[in-house]
mmCIF file of C-alpha atoms in Angstrom:
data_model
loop_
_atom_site.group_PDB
_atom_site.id
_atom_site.type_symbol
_atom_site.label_atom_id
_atom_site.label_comp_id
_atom_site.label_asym_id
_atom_site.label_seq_id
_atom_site.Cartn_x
_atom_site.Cartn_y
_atom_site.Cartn_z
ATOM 1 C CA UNK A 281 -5.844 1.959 4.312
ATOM 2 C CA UNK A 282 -2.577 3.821 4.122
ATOM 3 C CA UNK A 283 -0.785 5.444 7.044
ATOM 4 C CA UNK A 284 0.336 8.742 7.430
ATOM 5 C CA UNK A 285 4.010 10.062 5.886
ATOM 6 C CA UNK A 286 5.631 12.446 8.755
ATOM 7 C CA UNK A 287 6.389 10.497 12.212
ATOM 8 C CA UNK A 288 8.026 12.756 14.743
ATOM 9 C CA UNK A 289 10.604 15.218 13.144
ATOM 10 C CA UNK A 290 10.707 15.289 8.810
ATOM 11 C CA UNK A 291 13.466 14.829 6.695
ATOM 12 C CA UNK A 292 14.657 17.534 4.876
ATOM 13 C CA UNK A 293 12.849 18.061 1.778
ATOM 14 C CA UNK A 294 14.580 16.686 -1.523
ATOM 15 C CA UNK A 295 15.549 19.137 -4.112
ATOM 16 C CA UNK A 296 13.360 19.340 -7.712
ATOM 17 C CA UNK A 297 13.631 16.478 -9.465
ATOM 18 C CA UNK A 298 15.847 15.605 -12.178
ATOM 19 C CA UNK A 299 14.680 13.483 -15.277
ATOM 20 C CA UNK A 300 15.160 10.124 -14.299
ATOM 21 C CA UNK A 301 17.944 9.121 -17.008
ATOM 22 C CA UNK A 302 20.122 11.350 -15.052
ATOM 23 C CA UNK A 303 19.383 10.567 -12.199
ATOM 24 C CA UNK A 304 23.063 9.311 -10.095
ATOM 25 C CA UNK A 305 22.561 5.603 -8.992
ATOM 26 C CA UNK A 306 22.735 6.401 -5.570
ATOM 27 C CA UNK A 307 19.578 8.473 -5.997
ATOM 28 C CA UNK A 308 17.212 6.270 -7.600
ATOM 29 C CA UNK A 309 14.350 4.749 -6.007
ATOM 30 C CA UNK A 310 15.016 1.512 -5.227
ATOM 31 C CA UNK A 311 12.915 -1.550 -6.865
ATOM 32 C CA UNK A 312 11.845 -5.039 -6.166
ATOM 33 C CA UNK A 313 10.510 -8.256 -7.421
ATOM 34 C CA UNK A 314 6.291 -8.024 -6.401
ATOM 35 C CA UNK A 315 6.764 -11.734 -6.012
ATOM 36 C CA UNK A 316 5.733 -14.332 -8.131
ATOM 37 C CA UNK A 317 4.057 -12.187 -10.556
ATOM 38 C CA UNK A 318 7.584 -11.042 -11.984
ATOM 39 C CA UNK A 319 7.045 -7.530 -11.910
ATOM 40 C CA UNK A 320 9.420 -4.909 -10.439
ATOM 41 C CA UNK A 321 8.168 -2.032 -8.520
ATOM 42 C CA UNK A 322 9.389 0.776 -6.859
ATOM 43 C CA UNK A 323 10.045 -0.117 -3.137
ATOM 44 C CA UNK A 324 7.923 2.633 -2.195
ATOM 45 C CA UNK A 325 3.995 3.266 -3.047
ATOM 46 C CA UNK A 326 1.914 5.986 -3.191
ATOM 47 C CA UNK A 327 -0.959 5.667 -1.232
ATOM 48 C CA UNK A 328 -4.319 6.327 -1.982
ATOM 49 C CA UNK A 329 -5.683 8.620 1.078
ATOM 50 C CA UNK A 330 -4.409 11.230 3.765
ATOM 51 C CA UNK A 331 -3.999 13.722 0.794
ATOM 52 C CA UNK A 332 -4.867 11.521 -2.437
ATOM 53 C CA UNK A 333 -8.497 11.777 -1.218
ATOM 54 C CA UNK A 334 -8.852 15.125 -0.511
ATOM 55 C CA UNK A 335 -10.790 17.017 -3.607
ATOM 56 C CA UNK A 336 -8.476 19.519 -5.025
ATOM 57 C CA UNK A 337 -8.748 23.153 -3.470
ATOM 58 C CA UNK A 338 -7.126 26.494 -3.428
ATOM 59 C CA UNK A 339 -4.362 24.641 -1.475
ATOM 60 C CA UNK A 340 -4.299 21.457 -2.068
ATOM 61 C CA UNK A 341 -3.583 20.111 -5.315
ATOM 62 C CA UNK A 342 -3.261 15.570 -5.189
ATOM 63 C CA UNK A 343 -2.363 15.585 -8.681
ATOM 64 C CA UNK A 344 0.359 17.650 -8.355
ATOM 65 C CA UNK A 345 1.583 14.828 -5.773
ATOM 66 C CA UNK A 346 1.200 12.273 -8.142
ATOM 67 C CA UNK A 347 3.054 14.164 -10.683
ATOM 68 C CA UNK A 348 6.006 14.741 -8.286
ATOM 69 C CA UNK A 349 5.820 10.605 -7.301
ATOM 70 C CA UNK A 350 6.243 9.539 -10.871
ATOM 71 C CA UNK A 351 9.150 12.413 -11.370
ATOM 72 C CA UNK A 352 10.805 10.575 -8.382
ATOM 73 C CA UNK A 353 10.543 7.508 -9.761
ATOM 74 C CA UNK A 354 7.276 5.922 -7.529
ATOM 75 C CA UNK A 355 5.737 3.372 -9.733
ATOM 76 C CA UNK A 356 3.619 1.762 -7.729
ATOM 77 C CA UNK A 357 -0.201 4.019 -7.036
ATOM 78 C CA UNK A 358 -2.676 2.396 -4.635
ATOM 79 C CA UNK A 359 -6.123 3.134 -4.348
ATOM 80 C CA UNK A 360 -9.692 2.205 -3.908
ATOM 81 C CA UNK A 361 -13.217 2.613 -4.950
ATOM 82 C CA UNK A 362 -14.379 3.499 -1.170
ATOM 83 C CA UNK A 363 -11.149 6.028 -0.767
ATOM 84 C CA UNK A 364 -13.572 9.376 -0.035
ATOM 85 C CA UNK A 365 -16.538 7.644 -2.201
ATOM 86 C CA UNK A 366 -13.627 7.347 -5.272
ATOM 87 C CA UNK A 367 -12.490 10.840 -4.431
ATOM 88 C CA UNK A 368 -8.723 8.948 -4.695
ATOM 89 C CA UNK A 369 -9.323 7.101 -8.034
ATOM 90 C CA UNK A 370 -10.876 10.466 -9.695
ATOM 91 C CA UNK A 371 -7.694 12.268 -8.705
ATOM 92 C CA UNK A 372 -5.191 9.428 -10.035
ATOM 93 C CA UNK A 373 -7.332 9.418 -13.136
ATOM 94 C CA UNK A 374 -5.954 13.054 -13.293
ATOM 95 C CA UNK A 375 -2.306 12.227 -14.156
ATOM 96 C CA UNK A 376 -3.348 8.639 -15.363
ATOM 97 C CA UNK A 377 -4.843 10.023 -18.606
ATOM 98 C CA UNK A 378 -1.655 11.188 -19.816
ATOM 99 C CA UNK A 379 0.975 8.514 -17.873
ATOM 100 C CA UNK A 380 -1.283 5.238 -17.134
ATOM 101 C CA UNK A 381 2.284 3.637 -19.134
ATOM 102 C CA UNK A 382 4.284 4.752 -16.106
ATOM 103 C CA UNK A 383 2.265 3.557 -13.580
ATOM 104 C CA UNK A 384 1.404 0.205 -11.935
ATOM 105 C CA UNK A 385 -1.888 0.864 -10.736
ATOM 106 C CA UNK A 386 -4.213 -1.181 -8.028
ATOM 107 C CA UNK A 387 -7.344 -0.726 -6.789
ATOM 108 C CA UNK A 388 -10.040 -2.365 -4.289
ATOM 109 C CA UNK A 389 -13.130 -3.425 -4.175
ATOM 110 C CA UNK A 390 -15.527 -3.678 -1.052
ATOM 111 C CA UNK A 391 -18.365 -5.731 -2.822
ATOM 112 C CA UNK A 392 -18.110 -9.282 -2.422
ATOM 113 C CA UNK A 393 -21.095 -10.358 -5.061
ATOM 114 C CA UNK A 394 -20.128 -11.161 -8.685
ATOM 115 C CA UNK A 395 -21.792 -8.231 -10.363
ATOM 116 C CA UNK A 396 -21.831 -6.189 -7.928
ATOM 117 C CA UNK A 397 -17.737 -6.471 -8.472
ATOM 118 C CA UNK A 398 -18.190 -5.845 -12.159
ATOM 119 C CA UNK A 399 -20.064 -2.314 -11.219
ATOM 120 C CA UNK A 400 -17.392 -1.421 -8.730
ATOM 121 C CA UNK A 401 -14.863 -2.247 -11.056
ATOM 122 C CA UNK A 402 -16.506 -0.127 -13.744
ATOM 123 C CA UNK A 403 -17.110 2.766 -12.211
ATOM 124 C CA UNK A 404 -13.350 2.382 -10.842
ATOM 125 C CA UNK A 405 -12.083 2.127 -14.169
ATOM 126 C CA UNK A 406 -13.819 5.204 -15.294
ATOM 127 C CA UNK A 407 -12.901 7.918 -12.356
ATOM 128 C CA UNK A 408 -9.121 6.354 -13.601
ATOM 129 C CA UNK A 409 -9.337 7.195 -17.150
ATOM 130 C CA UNK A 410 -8.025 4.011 -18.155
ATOM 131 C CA UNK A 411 -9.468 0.935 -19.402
ATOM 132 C CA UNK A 412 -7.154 -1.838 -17.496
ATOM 133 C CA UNK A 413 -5.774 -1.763 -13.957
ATOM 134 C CA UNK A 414 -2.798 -4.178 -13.181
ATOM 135 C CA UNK A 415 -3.956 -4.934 -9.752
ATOM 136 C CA UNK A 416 -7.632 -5.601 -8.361
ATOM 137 C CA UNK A 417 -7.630 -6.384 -4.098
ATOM 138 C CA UNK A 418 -10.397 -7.843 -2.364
ATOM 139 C CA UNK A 419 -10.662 -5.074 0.067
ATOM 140 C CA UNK A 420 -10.997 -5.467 3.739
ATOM 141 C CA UNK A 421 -11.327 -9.035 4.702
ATOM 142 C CA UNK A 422 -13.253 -8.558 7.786
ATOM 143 C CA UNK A 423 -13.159 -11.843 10.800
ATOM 144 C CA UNK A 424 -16.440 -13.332 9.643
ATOM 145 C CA UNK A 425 -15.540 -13.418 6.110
ATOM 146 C CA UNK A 426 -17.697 -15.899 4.107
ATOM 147 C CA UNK A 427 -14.639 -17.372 2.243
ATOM 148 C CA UNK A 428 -17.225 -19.993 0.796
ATOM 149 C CA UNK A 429 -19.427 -17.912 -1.203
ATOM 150 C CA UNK A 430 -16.091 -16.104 -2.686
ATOM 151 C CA UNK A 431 -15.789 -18.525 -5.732
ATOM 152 C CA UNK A 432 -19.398 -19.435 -5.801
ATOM 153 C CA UNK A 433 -21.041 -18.224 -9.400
ATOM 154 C CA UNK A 434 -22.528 -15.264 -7.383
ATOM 155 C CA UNK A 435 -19.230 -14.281 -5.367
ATOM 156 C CA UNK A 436 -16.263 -11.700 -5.897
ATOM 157 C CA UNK A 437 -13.562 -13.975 -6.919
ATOM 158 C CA UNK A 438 -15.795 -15.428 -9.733
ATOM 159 C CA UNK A 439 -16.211 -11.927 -10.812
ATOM 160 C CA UNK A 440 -12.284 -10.861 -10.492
ATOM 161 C CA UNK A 441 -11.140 -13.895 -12.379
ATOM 162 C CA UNK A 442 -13.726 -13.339 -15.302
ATOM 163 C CA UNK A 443 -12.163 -9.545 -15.535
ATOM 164 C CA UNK A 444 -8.461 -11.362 -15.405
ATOM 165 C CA UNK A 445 -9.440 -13.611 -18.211
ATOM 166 C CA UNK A 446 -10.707 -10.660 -20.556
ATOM 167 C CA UNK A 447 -7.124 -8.525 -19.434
ATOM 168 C CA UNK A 448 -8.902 -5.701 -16.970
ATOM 169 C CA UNK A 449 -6.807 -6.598 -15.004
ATOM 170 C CA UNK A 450 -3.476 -8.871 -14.616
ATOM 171 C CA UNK A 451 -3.365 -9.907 -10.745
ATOM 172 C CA UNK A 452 -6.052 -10.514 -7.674
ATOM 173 C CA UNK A 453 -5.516 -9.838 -4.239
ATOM 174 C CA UNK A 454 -6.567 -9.293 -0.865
ATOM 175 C CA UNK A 455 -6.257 -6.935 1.923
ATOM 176 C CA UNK A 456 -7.105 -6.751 5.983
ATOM 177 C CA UNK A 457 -5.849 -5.195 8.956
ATOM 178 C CA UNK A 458 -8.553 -6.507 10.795
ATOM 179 C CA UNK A 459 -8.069 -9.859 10.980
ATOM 180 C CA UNK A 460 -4.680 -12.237 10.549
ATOM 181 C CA UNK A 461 -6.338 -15.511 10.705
ATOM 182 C CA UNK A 462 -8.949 -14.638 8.213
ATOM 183 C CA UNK A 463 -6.135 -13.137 6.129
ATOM 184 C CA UNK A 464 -4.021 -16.035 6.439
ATOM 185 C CA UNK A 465 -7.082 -18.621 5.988
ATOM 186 C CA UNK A 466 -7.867 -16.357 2.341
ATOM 187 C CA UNK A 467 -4.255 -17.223 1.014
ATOM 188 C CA UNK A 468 -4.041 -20.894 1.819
ATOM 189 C CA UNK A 469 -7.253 -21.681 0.960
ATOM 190 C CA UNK A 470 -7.224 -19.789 -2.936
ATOM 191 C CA UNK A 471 -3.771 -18.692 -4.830
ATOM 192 C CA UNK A 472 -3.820 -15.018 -4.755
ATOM 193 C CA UNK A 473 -0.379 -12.909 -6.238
ATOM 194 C CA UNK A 474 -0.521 -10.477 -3.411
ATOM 195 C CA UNK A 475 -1.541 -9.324 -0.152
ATOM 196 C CA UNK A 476 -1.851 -5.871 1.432
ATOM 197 C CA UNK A 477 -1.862 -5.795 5.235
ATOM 198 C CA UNK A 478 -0.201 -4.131 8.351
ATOM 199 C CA UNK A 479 2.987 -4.399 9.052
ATOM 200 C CA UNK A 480 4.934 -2.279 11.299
ATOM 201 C CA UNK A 481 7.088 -2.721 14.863
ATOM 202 C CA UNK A 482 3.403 -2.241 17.196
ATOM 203 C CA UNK A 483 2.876 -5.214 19.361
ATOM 204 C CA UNK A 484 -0.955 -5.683 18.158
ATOM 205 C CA UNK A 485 0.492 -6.174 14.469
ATOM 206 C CA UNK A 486 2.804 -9.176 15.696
ATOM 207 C CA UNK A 487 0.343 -12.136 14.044
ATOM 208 C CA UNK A 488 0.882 -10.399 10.619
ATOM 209 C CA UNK A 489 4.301 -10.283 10.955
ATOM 210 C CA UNK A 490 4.952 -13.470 12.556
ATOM 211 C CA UNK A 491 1.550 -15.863 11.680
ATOM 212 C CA UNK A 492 0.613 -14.566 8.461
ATOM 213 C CA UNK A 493 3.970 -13.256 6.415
ATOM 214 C CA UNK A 494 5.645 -16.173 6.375
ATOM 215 C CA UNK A 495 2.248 -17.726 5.089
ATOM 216 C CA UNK A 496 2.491 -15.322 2.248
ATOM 217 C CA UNK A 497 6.408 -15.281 1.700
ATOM 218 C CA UNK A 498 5.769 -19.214 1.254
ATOM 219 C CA UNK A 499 3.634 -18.747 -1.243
ATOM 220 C CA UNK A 500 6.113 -16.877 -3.220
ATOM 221 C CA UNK A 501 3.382 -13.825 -2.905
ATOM 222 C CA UNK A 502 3.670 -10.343 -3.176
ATOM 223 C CA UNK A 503 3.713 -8.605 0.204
ATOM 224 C CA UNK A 504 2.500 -4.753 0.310
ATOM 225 C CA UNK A 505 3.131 -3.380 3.225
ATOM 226 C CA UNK A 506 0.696 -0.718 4.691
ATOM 227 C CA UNK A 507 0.061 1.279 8.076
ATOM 228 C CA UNK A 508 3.572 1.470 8.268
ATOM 229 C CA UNK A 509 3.726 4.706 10.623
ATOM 230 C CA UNK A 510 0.748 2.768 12.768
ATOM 231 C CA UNK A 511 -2.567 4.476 12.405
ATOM 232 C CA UNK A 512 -5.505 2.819 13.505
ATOM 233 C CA UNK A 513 -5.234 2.160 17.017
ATOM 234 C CA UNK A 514 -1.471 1.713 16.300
ATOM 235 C CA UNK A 515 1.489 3.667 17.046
ATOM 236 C CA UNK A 516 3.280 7.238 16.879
ATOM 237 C CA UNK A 517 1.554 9.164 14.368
ATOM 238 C CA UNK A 518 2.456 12.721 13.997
ATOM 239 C CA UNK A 519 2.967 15.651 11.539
ATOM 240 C CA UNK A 520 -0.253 15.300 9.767
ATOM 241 C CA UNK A 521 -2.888 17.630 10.555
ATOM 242 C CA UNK A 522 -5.086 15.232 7.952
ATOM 243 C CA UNK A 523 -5.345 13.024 10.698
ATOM 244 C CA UNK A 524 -5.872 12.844 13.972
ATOM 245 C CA UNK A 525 -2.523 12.462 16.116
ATOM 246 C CA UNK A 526 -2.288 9.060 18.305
ATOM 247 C CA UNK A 527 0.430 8.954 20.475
ATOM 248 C CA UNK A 528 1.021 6.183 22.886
ATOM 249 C CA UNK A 529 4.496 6.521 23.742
ATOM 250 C CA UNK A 530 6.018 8.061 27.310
ATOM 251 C CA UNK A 531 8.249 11.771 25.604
ATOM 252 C CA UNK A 532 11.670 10.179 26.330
ATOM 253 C CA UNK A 533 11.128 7.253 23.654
ATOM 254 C CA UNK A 534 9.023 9.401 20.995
ATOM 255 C CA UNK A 535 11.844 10.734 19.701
ATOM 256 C CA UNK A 536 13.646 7.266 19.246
ATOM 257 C CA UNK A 537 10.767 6.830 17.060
ATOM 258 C CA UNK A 538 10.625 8.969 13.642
ATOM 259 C CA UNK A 539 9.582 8.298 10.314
ATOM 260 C CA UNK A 540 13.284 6.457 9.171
ATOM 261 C CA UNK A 541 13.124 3.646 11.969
ATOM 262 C CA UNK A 542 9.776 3.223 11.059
ATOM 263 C CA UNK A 543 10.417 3.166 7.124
ATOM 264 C CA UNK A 544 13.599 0.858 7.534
ATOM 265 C CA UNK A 545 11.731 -1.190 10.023
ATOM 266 C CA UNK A 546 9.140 -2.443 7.135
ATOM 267 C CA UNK A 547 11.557 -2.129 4.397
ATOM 268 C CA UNK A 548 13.612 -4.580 6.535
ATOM 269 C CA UNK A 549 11.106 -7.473 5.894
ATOM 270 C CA UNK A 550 10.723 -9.358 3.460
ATOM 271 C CA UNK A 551 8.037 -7.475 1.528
ATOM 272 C CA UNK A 552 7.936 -6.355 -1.924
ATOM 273 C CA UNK A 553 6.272 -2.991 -1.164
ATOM 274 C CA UNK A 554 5.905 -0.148 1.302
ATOM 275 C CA UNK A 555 2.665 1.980 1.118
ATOM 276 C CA UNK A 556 2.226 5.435 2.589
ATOM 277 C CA UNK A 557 0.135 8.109 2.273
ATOM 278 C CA UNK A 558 0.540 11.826 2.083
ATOM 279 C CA UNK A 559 -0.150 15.198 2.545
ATOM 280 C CA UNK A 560 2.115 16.960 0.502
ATOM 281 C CA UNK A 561 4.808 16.897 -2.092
ATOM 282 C CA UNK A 562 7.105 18.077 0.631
ATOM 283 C CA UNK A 563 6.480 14.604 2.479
ATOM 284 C CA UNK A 564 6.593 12.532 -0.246
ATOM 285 C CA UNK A 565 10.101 13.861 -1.181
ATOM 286 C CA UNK A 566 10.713 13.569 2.820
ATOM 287 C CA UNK A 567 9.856 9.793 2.580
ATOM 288 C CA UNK A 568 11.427 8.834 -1.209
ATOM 289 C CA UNK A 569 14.493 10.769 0.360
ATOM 290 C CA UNK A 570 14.540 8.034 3.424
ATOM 291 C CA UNK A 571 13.737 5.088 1.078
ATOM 292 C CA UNK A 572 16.515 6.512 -0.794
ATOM 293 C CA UNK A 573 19.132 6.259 2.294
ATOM 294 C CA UNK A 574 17.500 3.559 3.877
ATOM 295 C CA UNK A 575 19.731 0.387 5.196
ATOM 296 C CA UNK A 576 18.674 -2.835 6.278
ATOM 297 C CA UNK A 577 17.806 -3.115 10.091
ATOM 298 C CA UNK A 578 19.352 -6.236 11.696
ATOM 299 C CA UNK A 579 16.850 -8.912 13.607
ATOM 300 C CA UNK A 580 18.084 -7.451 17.002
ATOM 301 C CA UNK A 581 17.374 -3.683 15.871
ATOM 302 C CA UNK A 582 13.962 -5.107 14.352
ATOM 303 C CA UNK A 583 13.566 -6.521 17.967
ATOM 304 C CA UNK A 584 14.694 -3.533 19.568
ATOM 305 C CA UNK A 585 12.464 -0.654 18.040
ATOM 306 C CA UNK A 586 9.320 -3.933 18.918
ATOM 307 C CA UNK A 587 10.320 -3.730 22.452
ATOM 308 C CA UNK A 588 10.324 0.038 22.693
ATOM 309 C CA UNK A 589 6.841 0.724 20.757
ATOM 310 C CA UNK A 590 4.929 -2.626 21.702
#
């Protein structure tokens, strides 16, 4: 899951872009390490719903936003066979047919039996247009997660690894919200390159931050970070009408709270990746603008924006 892009007020919208060899340094997106797999990605992701799942209509176009994320220099797409019943993955297939080189692409899968992987996988692979992916999540761990049956002939990880051996894909990883212990219990217990979780300032999310991150960061794995406006049952979540709006906060501290804190807040761990979703190009440039700007929060700012939204 992927949160929503506009938190309280936007930021102005960035001008067209430029081709990225003239792009000033002070512009480009920035990148990092996606842990011990070696590969640098842009610190910011595009995720895969909010407008990425949406069919195309009259006036909405979600290849048109993953045009604009490549343009901006997003390298990073994230998506998933149950995104809108592979809605997401047909739309990415979209630009993918003509700029899969561009792209470091992951995807999900919800089945946890070893061929019913290889269909997902297949059928993921073909609303893509593309015949590898570079990063395949076990999507979803849920509490009562049969970690057992995962390498087992007939389980998921048996499947994943086969498609890793003949180059479908390069990495394996996992992904919850649900859950940190059963998270944390999936990376110590097999060697996974990455996890995809929650991690934002909202009290609730404090065992992924402070039980399960330093789990992964141990591990040398890399961390994508997702919900990071809140969602779920989370925090301040505004400025999409995609999506319902949540807002838990008393109107003299919502405003404290806006889509930069937010951004800098997760950016500000140590992660390799930030997903978000959105509706528009205009948020997308909105966020890559922030990411753009964005400066390390100190611990006691980190500490301050928990005490105000938890």
């Amino acid at each position: 899951m992927t949160a929503v892009c506009a938190v309280g007020s936007q930021s102005p919208a960035l001008a067209a872009a430029e081709p990225p060899s003239s792009v000033p340094t002070r512009l480009k997106l920035p990148r990092r390490r996606l842990g011990r797999t070696g590969v640098e990605v842009s610190a910011l992701a595009l995720g895969g719903v909010i407008g990425m799942q949406l069919p195309p209509s009259a006036t909405h176009d979600p290849a048109a936003i993953a045009e604009a994320a490549l343009d901006l220099g997003i390298t990073y797409f994230d998506t998933a066979s149950s995104y809108n019943n592979g809605q997401s993955e047909t739309n990415y297939g979209q630009v993918l047919a003509r700029r899969r080189k561009e792209v470091f692409l992951a995807t999900k899968t919800d089945d946890r039996t070893h061929d019913g992987t290889l269909r997902s996988i297949e059928a993921s692979l073909k609303r893509l247009q593309t015949d590898r992916v570079d990063l395949i999540h076990i999507h979803g761990l849920s509490p009562t997660e049969d970690l057992d049956a995962w390498e087992k002939p007939t389980g998921v990880l048996t499947a994943l690894r086969k498609l890793r051996d003949q180059k479908v894909t390069r990495f394996i990883g996992v992904t919850g919200h649900d859950s940190a212990a059963i998270l944390r219990a999936a990376i110590e217990r097999y060697e996974f390159d990455t996890l995809l979780t929650t991690l934002n300032p909202v009290s609730r999310r404090k065992a992924f931050r402070e039980d399960l991150l330093p789990v992964a960061n141990r591990k040398q794995m890399g961390v994508i970070a997702m919900k990071v406006m809140g969602g779920g049952n989370g925090c301040l979540v505004t400025g999409n009408p995609l999506q319902k709006v949540l807002q838990p906060y008393h109107d003299e501290t919502a405003h404290q709270v806006n889509a930069a804190s937010l951004i800098r807040y997760t950016l500000s761990l140590p992660i390799s990746v930030a997903v978000i979703g959105v509706a528009s190009v205009e948020q997308l440039k909105a966020n890559i603008r922030i990411v753009r700007e964005a400066t390390p929060m100190t611990l006691a700012e980190r500490r301050d924006l928990e005490t105000l939204v938890g």
